[in-house]
Structures are given as C-alpha cells and as structure tokens.
Short mmCIF file of C-alpha atoms and ligand atoms in Angstrom, two decimals:
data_model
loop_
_atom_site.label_atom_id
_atom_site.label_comp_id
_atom_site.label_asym_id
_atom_site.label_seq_id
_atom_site.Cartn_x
_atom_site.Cartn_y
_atom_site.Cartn_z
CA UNK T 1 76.81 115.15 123.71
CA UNK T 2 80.99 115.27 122.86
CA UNK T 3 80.69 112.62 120.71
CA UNK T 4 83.02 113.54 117.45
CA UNK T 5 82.17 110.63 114.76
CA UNK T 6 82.24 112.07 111.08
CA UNK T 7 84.39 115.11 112.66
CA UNK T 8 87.84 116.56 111.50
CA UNK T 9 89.64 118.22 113.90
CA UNK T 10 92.92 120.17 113.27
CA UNK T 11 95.67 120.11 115.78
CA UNK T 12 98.92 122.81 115.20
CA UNK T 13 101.85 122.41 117.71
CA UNK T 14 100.98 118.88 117.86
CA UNK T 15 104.47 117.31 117.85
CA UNK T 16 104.57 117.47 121.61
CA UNK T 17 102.84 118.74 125.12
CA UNK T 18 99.65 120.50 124.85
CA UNK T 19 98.82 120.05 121.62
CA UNK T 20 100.01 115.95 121.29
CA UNK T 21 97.37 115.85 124.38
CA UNK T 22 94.67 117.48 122.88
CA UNK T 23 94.91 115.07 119.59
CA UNK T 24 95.12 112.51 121.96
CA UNK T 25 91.62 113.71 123.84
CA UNK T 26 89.28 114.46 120.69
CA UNK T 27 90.58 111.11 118.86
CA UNK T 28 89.64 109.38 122.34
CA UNK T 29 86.21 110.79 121.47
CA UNK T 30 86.19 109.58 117.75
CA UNK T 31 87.33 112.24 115.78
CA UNK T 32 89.57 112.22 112.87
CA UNK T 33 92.19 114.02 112.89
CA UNK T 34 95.39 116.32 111.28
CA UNK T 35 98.37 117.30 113.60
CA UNK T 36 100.88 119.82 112.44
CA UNK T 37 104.07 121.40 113.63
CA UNK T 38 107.99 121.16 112.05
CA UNK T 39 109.19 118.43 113.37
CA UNK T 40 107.56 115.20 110.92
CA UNK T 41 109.07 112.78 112.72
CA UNK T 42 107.60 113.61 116.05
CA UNK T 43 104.17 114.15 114.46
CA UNK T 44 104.26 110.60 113.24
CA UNK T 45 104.84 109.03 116.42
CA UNK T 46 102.16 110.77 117.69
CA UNK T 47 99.63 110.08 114.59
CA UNK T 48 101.06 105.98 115.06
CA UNK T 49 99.76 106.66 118.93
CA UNK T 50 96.81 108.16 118.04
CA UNK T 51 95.36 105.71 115.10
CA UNK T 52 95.22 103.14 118.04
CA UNK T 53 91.69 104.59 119.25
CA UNK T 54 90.43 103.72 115.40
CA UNK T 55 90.57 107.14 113.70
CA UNK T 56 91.96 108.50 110.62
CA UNK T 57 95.22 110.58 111.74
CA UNK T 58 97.10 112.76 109.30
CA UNK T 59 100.25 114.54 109.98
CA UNK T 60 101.72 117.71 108.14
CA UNK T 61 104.93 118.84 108.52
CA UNK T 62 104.19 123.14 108.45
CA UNK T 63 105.40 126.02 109.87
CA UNK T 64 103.00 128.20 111.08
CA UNK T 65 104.59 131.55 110.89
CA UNK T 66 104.71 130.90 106.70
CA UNK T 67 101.31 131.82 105.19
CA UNK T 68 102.29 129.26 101.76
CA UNK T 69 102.89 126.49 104.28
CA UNK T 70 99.81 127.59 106.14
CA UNK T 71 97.37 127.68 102.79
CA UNK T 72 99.51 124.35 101.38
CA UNK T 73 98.46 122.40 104.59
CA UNK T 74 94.67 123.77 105.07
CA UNK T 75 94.31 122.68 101.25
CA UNK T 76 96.07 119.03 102.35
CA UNK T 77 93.93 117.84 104.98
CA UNK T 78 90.43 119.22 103.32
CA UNK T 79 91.59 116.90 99.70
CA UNK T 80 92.05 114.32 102.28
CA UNK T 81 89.02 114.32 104.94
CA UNK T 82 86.62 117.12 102.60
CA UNK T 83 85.87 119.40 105.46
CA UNK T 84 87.75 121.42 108.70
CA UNK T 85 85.56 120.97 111.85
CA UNK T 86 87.61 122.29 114.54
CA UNK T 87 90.85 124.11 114.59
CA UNK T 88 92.86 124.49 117.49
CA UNK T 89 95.52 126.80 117.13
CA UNK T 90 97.63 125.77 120.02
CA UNK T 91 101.42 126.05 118.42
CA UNK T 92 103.81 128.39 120.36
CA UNK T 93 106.71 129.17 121.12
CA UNK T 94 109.04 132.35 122.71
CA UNK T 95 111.66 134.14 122.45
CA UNK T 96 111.87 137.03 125.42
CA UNK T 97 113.76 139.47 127.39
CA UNK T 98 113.49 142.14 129.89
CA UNK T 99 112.31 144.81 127.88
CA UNK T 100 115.31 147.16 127.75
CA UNK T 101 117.16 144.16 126.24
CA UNK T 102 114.90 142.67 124.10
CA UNK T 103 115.73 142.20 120.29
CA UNK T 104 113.55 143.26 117.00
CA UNK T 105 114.51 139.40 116.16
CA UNK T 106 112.86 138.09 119.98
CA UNK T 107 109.94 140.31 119.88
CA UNK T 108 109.11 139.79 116.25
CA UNK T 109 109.94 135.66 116.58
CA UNK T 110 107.57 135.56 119.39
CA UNK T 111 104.62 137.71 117.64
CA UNK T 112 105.04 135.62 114.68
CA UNK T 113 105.08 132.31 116.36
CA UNK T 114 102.23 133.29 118.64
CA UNK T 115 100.06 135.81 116.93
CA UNK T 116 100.36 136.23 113.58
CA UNK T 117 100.14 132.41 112.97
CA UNK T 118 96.69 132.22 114.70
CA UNK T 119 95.93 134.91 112.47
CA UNK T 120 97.25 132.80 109.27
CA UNK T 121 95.52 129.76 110.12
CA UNK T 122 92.10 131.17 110.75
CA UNK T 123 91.99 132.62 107.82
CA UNK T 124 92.93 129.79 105.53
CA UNK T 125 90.31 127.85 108.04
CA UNK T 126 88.01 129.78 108.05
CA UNK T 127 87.51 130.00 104.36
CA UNK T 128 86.83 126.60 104.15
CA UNK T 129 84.49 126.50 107.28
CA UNK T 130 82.78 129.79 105.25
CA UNK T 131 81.44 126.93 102.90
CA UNK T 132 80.07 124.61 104.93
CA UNK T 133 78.76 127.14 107.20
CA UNK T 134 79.47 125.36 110.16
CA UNK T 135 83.08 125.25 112.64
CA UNK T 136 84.58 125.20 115.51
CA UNK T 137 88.05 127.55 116.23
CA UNK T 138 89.70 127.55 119.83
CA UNK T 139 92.26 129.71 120.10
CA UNK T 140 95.33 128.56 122.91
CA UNK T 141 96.47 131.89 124.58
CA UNK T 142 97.82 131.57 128.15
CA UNK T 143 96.74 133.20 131.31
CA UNK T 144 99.40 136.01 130.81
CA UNK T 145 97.20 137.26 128.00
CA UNK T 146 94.93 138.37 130.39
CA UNK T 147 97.08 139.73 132.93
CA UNK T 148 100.87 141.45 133.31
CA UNK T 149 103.86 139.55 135.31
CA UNK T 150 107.69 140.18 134.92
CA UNK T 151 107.70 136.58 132.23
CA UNK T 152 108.12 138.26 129.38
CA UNK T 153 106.61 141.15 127.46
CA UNK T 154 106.35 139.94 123.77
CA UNK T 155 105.22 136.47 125.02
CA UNK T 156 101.74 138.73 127.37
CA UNK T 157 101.44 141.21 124.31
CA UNK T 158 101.15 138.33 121.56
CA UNK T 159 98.55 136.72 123.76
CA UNK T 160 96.57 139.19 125.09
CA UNK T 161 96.44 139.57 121.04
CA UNK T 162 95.05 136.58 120.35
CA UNK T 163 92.65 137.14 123.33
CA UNK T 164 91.14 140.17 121.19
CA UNK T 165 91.79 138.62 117.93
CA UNK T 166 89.42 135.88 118.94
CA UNK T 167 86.68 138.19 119.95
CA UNK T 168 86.34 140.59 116.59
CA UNK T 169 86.70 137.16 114.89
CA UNK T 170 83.85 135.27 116.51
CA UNK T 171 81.49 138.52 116.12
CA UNK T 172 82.51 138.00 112.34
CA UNK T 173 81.84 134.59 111.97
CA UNK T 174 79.20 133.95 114.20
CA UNK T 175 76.21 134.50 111.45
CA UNK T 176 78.22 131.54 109.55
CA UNK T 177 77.71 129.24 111.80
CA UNK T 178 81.15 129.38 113.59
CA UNK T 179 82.34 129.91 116.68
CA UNK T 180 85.48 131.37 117.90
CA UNK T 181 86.83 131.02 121.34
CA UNK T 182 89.91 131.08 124.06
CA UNK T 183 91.14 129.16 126.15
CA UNK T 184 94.29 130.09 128.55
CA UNK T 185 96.36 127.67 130.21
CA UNK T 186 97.84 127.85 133.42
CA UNK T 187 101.01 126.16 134.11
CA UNK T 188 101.74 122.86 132.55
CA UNK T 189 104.77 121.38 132.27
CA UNK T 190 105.76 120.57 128.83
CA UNK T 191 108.85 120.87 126.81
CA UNK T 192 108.52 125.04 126.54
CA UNK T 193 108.07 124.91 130.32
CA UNK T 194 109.54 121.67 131.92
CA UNK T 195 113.63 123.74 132.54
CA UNK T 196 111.65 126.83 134.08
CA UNK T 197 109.00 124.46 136.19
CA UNK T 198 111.88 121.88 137.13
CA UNK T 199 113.22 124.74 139.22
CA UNK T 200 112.78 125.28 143.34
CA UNK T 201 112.09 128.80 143.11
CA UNK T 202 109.54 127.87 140.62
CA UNK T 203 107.96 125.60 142.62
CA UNK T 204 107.87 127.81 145.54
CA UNK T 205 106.79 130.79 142.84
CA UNK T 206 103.83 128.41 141.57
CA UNK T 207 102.73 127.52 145.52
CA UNK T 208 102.49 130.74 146.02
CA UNK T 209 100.60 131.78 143.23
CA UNK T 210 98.45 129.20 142.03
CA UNK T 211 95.84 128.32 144.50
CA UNK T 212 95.29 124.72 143.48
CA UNK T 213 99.50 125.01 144.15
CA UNK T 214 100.65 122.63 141.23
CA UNK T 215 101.18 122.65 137.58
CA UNK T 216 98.17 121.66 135.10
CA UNK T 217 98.64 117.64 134.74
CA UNK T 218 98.22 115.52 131.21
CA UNK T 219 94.65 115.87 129.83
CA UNK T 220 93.35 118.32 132.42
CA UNK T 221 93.13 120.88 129.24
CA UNK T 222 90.95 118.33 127.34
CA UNK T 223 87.53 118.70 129.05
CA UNK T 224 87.64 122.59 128.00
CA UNK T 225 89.12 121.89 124.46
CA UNK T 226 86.46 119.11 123.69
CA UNK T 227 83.30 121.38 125.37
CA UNK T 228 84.15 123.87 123.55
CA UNK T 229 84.81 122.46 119.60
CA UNK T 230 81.51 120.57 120.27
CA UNK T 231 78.40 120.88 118.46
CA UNK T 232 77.04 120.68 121.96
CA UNK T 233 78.93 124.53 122.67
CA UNK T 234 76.87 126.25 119.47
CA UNK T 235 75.80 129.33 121.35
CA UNK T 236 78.87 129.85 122.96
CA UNK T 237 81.09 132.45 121.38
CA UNK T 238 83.82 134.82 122.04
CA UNK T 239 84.62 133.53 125.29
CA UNK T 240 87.73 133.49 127.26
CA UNK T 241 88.05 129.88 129.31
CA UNK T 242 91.04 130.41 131.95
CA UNK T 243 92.13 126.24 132.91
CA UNK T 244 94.71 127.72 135.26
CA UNK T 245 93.99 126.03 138.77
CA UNK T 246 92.19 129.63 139.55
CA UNK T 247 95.71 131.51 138.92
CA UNK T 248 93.95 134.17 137.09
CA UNK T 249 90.66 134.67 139.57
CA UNK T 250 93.69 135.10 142.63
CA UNK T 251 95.21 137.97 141.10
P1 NDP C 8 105.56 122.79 123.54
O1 NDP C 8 106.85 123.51 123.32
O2 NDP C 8 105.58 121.49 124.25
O3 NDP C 8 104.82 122.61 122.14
C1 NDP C 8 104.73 123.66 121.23
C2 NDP C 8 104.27 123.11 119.90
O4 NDP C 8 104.22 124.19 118.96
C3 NDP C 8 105.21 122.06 119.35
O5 NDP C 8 104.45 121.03 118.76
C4 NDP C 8 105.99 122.81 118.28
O6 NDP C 8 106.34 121.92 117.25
C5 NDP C 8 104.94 123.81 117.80
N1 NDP C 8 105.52 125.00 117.17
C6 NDP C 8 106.30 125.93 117.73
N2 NDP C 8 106.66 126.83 116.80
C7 NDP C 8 106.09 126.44 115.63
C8 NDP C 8 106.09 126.93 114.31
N3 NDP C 8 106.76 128.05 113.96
N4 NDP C 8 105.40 126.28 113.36
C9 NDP C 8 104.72 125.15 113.68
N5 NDP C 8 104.67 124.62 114.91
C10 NDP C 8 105.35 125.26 115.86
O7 NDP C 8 104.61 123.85 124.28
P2 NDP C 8 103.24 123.68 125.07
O8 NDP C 8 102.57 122.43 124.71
O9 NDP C 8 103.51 123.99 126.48
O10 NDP C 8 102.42 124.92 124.49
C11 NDP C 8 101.31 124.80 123.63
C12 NDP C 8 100.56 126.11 123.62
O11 NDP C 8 100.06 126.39 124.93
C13 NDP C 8 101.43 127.31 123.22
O12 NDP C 8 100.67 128.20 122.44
C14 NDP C 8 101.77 127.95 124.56
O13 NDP C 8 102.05 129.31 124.45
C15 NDP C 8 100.48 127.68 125.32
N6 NDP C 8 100.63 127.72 126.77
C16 NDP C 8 101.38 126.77 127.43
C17 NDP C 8 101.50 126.82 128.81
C18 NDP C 8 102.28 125.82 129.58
O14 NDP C 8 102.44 126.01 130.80
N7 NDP C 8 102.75 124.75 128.99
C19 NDP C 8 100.86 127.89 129.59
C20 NDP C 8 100.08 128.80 128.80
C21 NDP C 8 99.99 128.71 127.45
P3 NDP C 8 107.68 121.95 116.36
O15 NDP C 8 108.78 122.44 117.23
O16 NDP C 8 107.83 120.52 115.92
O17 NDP C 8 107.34 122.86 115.23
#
C-alpha cells in the first residue's frame, strides 16, 4: 500500500532533523528523491546516505524565502526525474521575541521562512502537479499552529497560517487530483530545538505537558508523512495530523 517505486518526492529543509528523516523514510520505501535547503554541503551528505537504499537522490542548494530560487529548483528536479509527486514543505526556521520587543526584521524573517515559502513552493509545485493531474503536498506546521503558548508569536501566527493555507489550497486542488494536507509536530529534538530541549526546565516543562512525557524520537514523524503522500491517502484532504505524543488533545 506505501510502496513509492516510479515516485518523486520533494524534500525542503532537508539538510538536517526533520526533514533529513523524512528523505530518509520515503527513500526507505523506494522513492526517488530531491532534498533542498542552503547549506549544499550538508544536503550531499545526506543524498550520499540516502542513495544507499538504491534510489535516485538529487540535492539543490535553494532558499526558500526567494521565489527565483524557488521556480529555478521546481524547474531542476522536474528536467531531471519529469514529474513532482509529493512535496513536503518542511523547511523552517525562527526568529522571535516577546511581543513588545519583537523586530519588523524577526517577525517578517520568521513569516518568510515559515509561511510565505510554503506559499512559494506550492505554487511552483503545484503547477507542475496541475499537468499531470495527480500529487501529493504535506504541509509541516507545528502544534503551536493550532494552539497559543508564551514560545513565540510570529513563530504560532506563521503556522497557524500554513494550517489555513493548507485548507483553501486542498479545496482548490482537490478536483485535480491533489491533495493538500498538515501535519504538526510535537517536540523533537533537532538542531532548531536541541539548546531549548537540552535544558532542565525544559524537560520538566515537556513532562508536564506532553502526556507521552518525552520529545518525538528519529522517524516517529515518518509513518504520518508516508500515509499521507501515498496514493493509498487519495480521499484524504485538508486535514490537520497532530504527531505530538497527544500534546495538543491535553490542552
Ligand atoms: P532544523 O533546524 O533541524 O531544520 C530546518 C531545515 O530547514 C534545515 O534543513 C534548514 O536548512 C532549512 N531551512 C531553514 N531556513 C531555510 C531557508 N530560508 N531556505 C531553505 N531552507 C531553509 O529544524 P527541524 O527539523 O526541527 O524543523 C523542520 C520543520 O518542522 C520546521 O518547519 C519546524 O518549524 C517544524 N517543527 C519542528 C519541531 C521540532 O520540535 N523540531 C516542532 C514543530 C514543528 P539550511 O539551514 O541548510 O537552509
């Protein structure tokens, strides 16, 4: 039922944590695949990794807050594989403050990084998916798109944004044969989280909070990732998939 022969899958925000883990889980499954973020020589340690399970792994350097470097890559990997699959908009990053402090730079760095790039990317995607009418687009938010805490305003408001964004979206595409859906992590401890979750107060913050009382481990976003940019998932659409060890559902 996940089985991704003859499928292209592309990866932003792949140079390391979530996204490295996610190329990692649909190449295990047989997918080819592109990864993208800035940093090339990161992405081709993880496409050297990758090729090991047999696939066809292309990496391109782009910044995902620049709509030319957005277009320039889409155009890349369909001249090399023909077709998009699945996109997984996963790249993020932050910038915040308490809101009586924050910046026009922090606010607008973290709405570009984590809003208006999903916005980019689908679009260029999704022009290409248009054609074949067929595709698969999971959008990474994070559970504090769906509710408010004291971590950060522009990092809630930019995914509660692509919460919506993904909804009008998928009611668009869905007579072309795509689907459009969310999924938002929990805590997982990657290179944007590892100084906050390294903490004591953190880990007494996340007992507290988190009823499974731990961070997300490698691969446990996979399952949800793979379900959902299967052909298997083609009448599901529009949905928001919390992988948060039931944070959100104890709030
Ligand atoms: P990491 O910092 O480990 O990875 C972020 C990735 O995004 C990197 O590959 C980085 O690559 C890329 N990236 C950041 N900015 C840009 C940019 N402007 N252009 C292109 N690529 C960019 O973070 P995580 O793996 O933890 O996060 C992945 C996603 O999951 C993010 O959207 C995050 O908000 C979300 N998330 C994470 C949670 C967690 O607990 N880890 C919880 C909830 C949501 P490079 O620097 O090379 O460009």
């Amino acid at each position: 039922m996940f089985d991704y022969k003859g499928r292209v899958v592309l990866v932003t925000g792949a140079s390391s944590g979530l996204g490295v883990q996610m190329a990692h889980g649909f190449a295990k499954q047989g997918a080819d695949i592109a990864i993208t973020a800035r940093r090339l020589n990161k992405l081709e340690a993880v496409a050297e990794e990758i090729r090991k399970y047999g696939v066809k792994v292309l990496p391109v350097q782009c910044d995902v807050t620049d709509t030319e470097q957005v277009n320039a890559t889409v155009e890349k990997v369909i001249s090399e594989f023909g077709k998009i699959d699945v996109l997984v908009n996963n790249a993020g990053s932050s910038k915040d403050a308490p809101i009586t402090e924050m910046t026009d730079e922090e606010w607008n760095f973290t709405v570009d990084t984590d809003l208006s790039s999903v916005f980019k990317m689908t679009r260029a995607v999704a022009r290409k998916m248009v054609e074949k009418n067929y595709g698969r687009i999971i959008n990474i938010a994070s559970m504090y798109g769906l509710l408010g805490t004291n971590q950060g305003c522009a990092y809630h408001a930019s995914k509660a944004g692509v919460i919506n964004f993904t909804r009008a979206v998928s009611a668009e595409l869905a007579p072309k044969g795509i689907t459009v859906n969310t999924i938002c992590p929990g805590y997982f401890t990657t290179e944007l989280t590892a100084e906050l979750f390294g903490t004591d107060e953190f880990k007494q913050y996340m007992g507290l909070t988190v009823p499974m009382q731990r961070a997300g481990q490698e691969g446990e976003l996979n399952a949800g990732a793979i379900f959902l940019g299967s052909e298997a998932a083609s009448y599901v659409t529009g949905v928001v998939l919390p992988i948060d060890g039931g944070w959100s559902s104890a709030k």
